[in-house]
Amino acid sequence: MAACKRGALIVLEGVDRAGKTTQCTKLVESFREVGRAAHLLRFPDRTTTIGKLISSYLENKSDLEDHTVHLLFSANRWELVPLMKKKLEEGTTLIIDRYAFSGVAFTSAKPDFSIEWCKAPDVGLPKPDLVLYLRLSPAAAAQRGEFGTERYETSGFQQRVEGRFEQLMDENSVNWQVVDASQSIDEVHDNIKRLSLSALTAAEDRPIAEL
Ligand code: DGP
Ligand code: NA
Ligand code: NA
């Protein structure tokens, strides 16, 4: 049997209300329409044992020490790695709603956390072939309605998170593409579909790299 081309690992990042979840769903549909297998994942994955601890923390039903919760978010990514590798090797493209970059941006937005410390537990995770950053200004995000009630959903914290993302995307070791998320849903979709299909073409003959 001929070696099968692998799928691409494509991550959507951005602050809350940038439209990541809507765009992830539409992107999976578009891949399938052009005959490419695609699978949606999201982090945190709240369905696992670790994910339930994280979910309770986010819902303010429990408190966890900040370093501890950072490591739990990372562990929640690691526990999905066998599945991720299997899917990619079978030729399925993974579209992921948040990944290690959210991990670094959210924890390093807290006082006294360096970016370097925050990155360490995610070193070795499968590296995305493309990170789409849905950029939305805090003012535009505010026009999309009230924040929810989960931990982190305040405008002050989200502004610090946004600053961290902008810092992270200056690093050239990851293929970041910035998309203007203030456009219509269809315009954003057309942009990210084009970028994602060309990322798949570039990725499918290359081995999976590591963060
Ligand atoms: P969501 O289910 O996409 O709304 O994400 C839940 C919240 O958790 C959101 O505010 C972003 C935040 N988050 C996602 N990943 C991480 C992470 O690895 N570390 C930290 N501290 N927060 C994260
Ligand atoms: Na949220
Ligand atoms: Na993401």
Tab-separated table of C-alpha atoms and ligand atoms in Angstrom:
chain	number	residue	atom	x	y	z
A	1	MET	CA	0.000	0.000	0.000
A	2	ALA	CA	1.309	3.462	-0.864
A	3	ALA	CA	2.237	5.627	2.114
A	4	CYS	CA	-0.701	7.841	2.907
A	5	LYS	CA	-0.169	11.574	3.084
A	6	ARG	CA	-0.663	12.920	6.575
A	7	GLY	CA	-3.231	15.483	7.617
A	8	ALA	CA	-2.353	19.008	8.706
A	9	LEU	CA	-2.498	20.317	12.262
A	10	ILE	CA	-4.263	23.661	12.145
A	11	VAL	CA	-4.909	25.740	15.281
A	12	LEU	CA	-7.206	28.718	15.731
A	13	GLU	CA	-6.244	31.155	18.472
A	14	GLY	CA	-7.529	34.491	19.667
A	15	VAL	CA	-9.197	36.225	22.563
A	16	ASP	CA	-12.712	35.261	23.637
A	17	ARG	CA	-15.466	36.269	21.131
A	18	ALA	CA	-13.086	36.422	18.169
A	19	GLY	CA	-15.216	33.734	16.468
A	20	LYS	CA	-12.881	30.745	16.826
A	21	THR	CA	-15.529	28.138	17.528
A	22	THR	CA	-17.778	29.175	14.601
A	23	GLN	CA	-14.798	29.274	12.250
A	24	CYS	CA	-13.456	25.891	13.375
A	25	THR	CA	-16.800	24.250	12.585
A	26	LYS	CA	-17.038	25.905	9.162
A	27	LEU	CA	-13.449	24.976	8.340
A	28	VAL	CA	-14.054	21.284	9.073
A	29	GLU	CA	-17.109	21.397	6.755
A	30	SER	CA	-15.090	23.034	3.986
A	31	PHE	CA	-12.336	20.428	4.174
A	32	ARG	CA	-14.908	17.659	3.914
A	33	GLU	CA	-16.587	19.390	0.951
A	34	VAL	CA	-13.343	19.265	-1.003
A	35	GLY	CA	-12.890	15.606	-0.097
A	36	ARG	CA	-10.311	15.950	2.691
A	37	ALA	CA	-10.915	14.205	6.006
A	38	ALA	CA	-11.039	16.657	8.913
A	39	HIS	CA	-11.698	16.386	12.638
A	40	LEU	CA	-12.469	19.076	15.196
A	41	LEU	CA	-10.754	19.192	18.595
A	42	ARG	CA	-10.892	21.831	21.296
A	43	PHE	CA	-8.744	22.598	24.299
A	44	PRO	CA	-9.471	22.416	27.092
A	45	ASP	CA	-11.219	19.110	26.367
A	46	ARG	CA	-13.606	19.203	29.315
A	47	THR	CA	-14.765	15.589	28.922
A	48	THR	CA	-11.703	13.835	30.403
A	49	THR	CA	-10.935	13.413	34.111
A	50	ILE	CA	-8.365	16.226	33.922
A	51	GLY	CA	-10.743	18.271	31.767
A	52	LYS	CA	-13.417	18.057	34.451
A	53	LEU	CA	-11.012	19.538	37.015
A	54	ILE	CA	-10.249	22.370	34.588
A	55	SER	CA	-13.925	22.952	33.835
A	56	SER	CA	-14.809	23.194	37.515
A	57	TYR	CA	-11.968	25.708	37.963
A	58	LEU	CA	-13.127	27.808	34.988
A	59	GLU	CA	-16.686	27.808	36.297
A	60	ASN	CA	-15.385	29.107	39.638
A	61	LYS	CA	-16.701	26.006	41.383
A	62	SER	CA	-13.223	25.167	42.653
A	63	ASP	CA	-9.934	26.951	43.197
A	64	LEU	CA	-6.578	25.650	42.054
A	65	GLU	CA	-3.133	27.142	42.547
A	66	ASP	CA	-2.046	28.969	39.347
A	67	HIS	CA	1.011	26.806	38.512
A	68	THR	CA	-1.030	23.684	39.162
A	69	VAL	CA	-3.810	24.662	36.788
A	70	HIS	CA	-1.277	25.600	34.109
A	71	LEU	CA	0.158	22.085	34.295
A	72	LEU	CA	-3.329	20.564	34.174
A	73	PHE	CA	-4.158	22.477	30.974
A	74	SER	CA	-0.902	21.160	29.478
A	75	ALA	CA	-1.610	17.602	30.684
A	76	ASN	CA	-5.021	17.874	29.024
A	77	ARG	CA	-3.263	18.529	25.704
A	78	TRP	CA	-0.752	15.712	26.259
A	79	GLU	CA	-3.457	13.160	26.999
A	80	LEU	CA	-4.890	13.747	23.508
A	81	VAL	CA	-1.521	13.354	21.708
A	82	PRO	CA	-1.911	9.635	20.881
A	83	LEU	CA	-5.279	10.363	19.245
A	84	MET	CA	-3.908	13.432	17.448
A	85	LYS	CA	-0.967	11.488	15.996
A	86	LYS	CA	-3.188	8.614	14.927
A	87	LYS	CA	-5.577	10.946	13.100
A	88	LEU	CA	-2.793	12.918	11.418
A	89	GLU	CA	-1.036	9.750	10.283
A	90	GLU	CA	-4.306	8.409	8.848
A	91	GLY	CA	-4.479	11.542	6.688
A	92	THR	CA	-7.060	13.408	8.743
A	93	THR	CA	-6.542	17.139	9.187
A	94	LEU	CA	-7.063	18.359	12.740
A	95	ILE	CA	-8.725	21.719	13.265
A	96	ILE	CA	-8.098	22.731	16.879
A	97	ASP	CA	-9.949	25.403	18.846
A	98	ARG	CA	-7.070	26.719	21.091
A	99	TYR	CA	-3.769	24.986	21.847
A	100	ALA	CA	-0.515	25.602	23.718
A	101	PHE	CA	-0.509	29.295	22.710
A	102	SER	CA	-3.667	29.908	24.746
A	103	GLY	CA	-1.879	28.132	27.569
A	104	VAL	CA	1.042	30.553	27.456
A	105	ALA	CA	-1.060	33.656	26.768
A	106	PHE	CA	-3.575	33.064	29.566
A	107	THR	CA	-1.182	31.980	32.310
A	108	SER	CA	1.495	34.563	31.473
A	109	ALA	CA	-1.213	37.242	31.704
A	110	LYS	CA	-1.268	36.475	35.447
A	111	PRO	CA	1.248	38.292	37.686
A	112	ASP	CA	4.727	36.757	38.058
A	113	PHE	CA	4.614	34.171	35.248
A	114	SER	CA	7.337	34.301	32.598
A	115	ILE	CA	6.630	33.209	29.040
A	116	GLU	CA	9.590	30.848	29.292
A	117	TRP	CA	8.162	29.024	32.335
A	118	CYS	CA	4.740	28.846	30.727
A	119	LYS	CA	6.062	27.264	27.515
A	120	ALA	CA	8.042	24.483	29.194
A	121	PRO	CA	5.347	21.822	29.814
A	122	ASP	CA	4.150	21.995	26.188
A	123	VAL	CA	7.628	21.433	24.690
A	124	GLY	CA	7.419	18.293	22.521
A	125	LEU	CA	3.718	18.515	21.650
A	126	PRO	CA	2.924	18.073	17.941
A	127	LYS	CA	3.667	21.394	16.279
A	128	PRO	CA	0.915	23.068	14.289
A	129	ASP	CA	1.500	23.481	10.573
A	130	LEU	CA	-0.502	26.696	10.781
A	131	VAL	CA	-1.721	28.908	13.637
A	132	LEU	CA	-4.517	31.225	12.571
A	133	TYR	CA	-4.778	34.174	14.932
A	134	LEU	CA	-8.217	35.733	14.774
A	135	ARG	CA	-7.374	39.311	15.672
A	136	LEU	CA	-10.121	41.418	17.215
A	137	SER	CA	-9.593	44.658	19.127
A	138	PRO	CA	-10.952	44.809	22.687
A	139	ALA	CA	-13.381	47.531	21.513
A	140	ALA	CA	-14.741	45.367	18.690
A	141	ALA	CA	-14.969	42.385	21.028
A	142	ALA	CA	-16.986	44.473	23.510
A	143	GLN	CA	-19.547	45.235	20.767
A	144	ARG	CA	-20.221	41.510	20.431
A	145	GLY	CA	-21.990	41.474	23.792
A	146	GLU	CA	-21.403	40.771	27.443
A	147	PHE	CA	-18.737	38.420	28.692
A	148	GLY	CA	-19.803	35.141	30.214
A	149	THR	CA	-19.316	34.377	33.872
A	150	GLU	CA	-16.287	32.089	33.670
A	151	ARG	CA	-12.931	32.849	35.205
A	152	TYR	CA	-10.769	35.001	32.820
A	153	GLU	CA	-13.850	36.586	31.187
A	154	THR	CA	-13.143	40.186	32.186
A	155	SER	CA	-12.013	42.950	29.841
A	156	GLY	CA	-8.868	43.751	31.843
A	157	PHE	CA	-7.639	40.181	31.788
A	158	GLN	CA	-8.554	39.691	28.112
A	159	GLN	CA	-6.557	42.801	27.200
A	160	ARG	CA	-3.479	41.365	28.883
A	161	VAL	CA	-4.052	38.038	27.100
A	162	GLU	CA	-4.258	39.871	23.776
A	163	GLY	CA	-0.916	41.555	24.487
A	164	ARG	CA	0.667	38.172	25.205
A	165	PHE	CA	-0.632	36.686	21.947
A	166	GLU	CA	0.821	39.635	20.010
A	167	GLN	CA	4.172	38.961	21.709
A	168	LEU	CA	4.063	35.222	20.947
A	169	MET	CA	3.362	35.658	17.247
A	170	ASP	CA	6.608	37.603	16.779
A	171	GLU	CA	8.449	34.304	17.080
A	172	ASN	CA	9.295	32.794	13.714
A	173	SER	CA	9.529	29.153	14.794
A	174	VAL	CA	5.755	28.803	14.377
A	175	ASN	CA	3.754	29.566	11.201
A	176	TRP	CA	1.418	32.312	12.461
A	177	GLN	CA	-1.072	33.938	10.112
A	178	VAL	CA	-3.118	36.856	11.361
A	179	VAL	CA	-6.712	37.137	10.168
A	180	ASP	CA	-8.846	40.241	10.658
A	181	ALA	CA	-11.712	38.842	12.748
A	182	SER	CA	-13.761	42.050	12.481
A	183	GLN	CA	-14.851	40.989	8.967
A	184	SER	CA	-18.059	39.039	8.310
A	185	ILE	CA	-18.198	35.329	9.168
A	186	ASP	CA	-18.021	34.443	5.452
A	187	GLU	CA	-15.077	36.753	4.752
A	188	VAL	CA	-13.105	35.351	7.683
A	189	HIS	CA	-13.994	31.844	6.562
A	190	ASP	CA	-12.816	32.443	2.973
A	191	ASN	CA	-9.472	33.721	4.276
A	192	ILE	CA	-8.813	30.896	6.673
A	193	LYS	CA	-9.988	28.250	4.184
A	194	ARG	CA	-7.473	29.471	1.599
A	195	LEU	CA	-4.637	29.603	4.165
A	196	SER	CA	-5.542	26.177	5.570
A	197	LEU	CA	-5.742	24.342	2.250
A	198	SER	CA	-2.346	25.682	1.242
A	199	ALA	CA	-0.921	24.705	4.644
A	200	LEU	CA	-2.163	21.151	4.040
A	201	THR	CA	-0.443	21.034	0.648
A	202	ALA	CA	2.813	22.154	2.279
A	203	ALA	CA	2.488	19.774	5.251
A	204	GLU	CA	1.303	16.476	3.822
A	205	ASP	CA	4.714	15.212	2.695
A	206	ARG	CA	6.602	16.466	5.771
A	207	PRO	CA	6.928	14.663	9.107
A	208	ILE	CA	5.036	16.028	12.097
A	209	ALA	CA	7.307	18.472	13.944
A	210	GLU	CA	7.409	19.211	17.694
A	211	LEU	CA	6.942	22.381	19.698
B	1	DGP	P1	-13.009	27.963	25.959
B	1	DGP	O1	-13.624	26.637	26.327
B	1	DGP	O2	-12.403	27.988	24.562
B	1	DGP	O3	-13.905	29.141	26.251
B	1	DGP	O4	-11.698	28.121	26.898
B	1	DGP	C1	-11.833	28.148	28.268
B	1	DGP	C2	-11.025	29.238	28.892
B	1	DGP	O5	-9.747	28.721	29.320
B	1	DGP	C3	-10.725	30.445	28.037
B	1	DGP	O6	-10.887	31.622	28.853
B	1	DGP	C4	-9.280	30.279	27.647
B	1	DGP	C5	-8.684	29.536	28.802
B	1	DGP	N1	-7.575	28.651	28.435
B	1	DGP	C6	-7.516	27.809	27.378
B	1	DGP	N2	-6.385	27.086	27.415
B	1	DGP	C7	-5.720	27.490	28.518
B	1	DGP	C8	-4.477	27.097	29.100
B	1	DGP	O7	-3.760	26.217	28.609
B	1	DGP	N3	-4.119	27.733	30.249
B	1	DGP	C9	-4.888	28.691	30.831
B	1	DGP	N4	-4.464	29.254	31.965
B	1	DGP	N5	-6.074	29.077	30.311
B	1	DGP	C10	-6.469	28.486	29.166
B	2	NA	NA	-14.592	31.087	27.121
B	3	NA	NA	-7.092	27.582	19.558
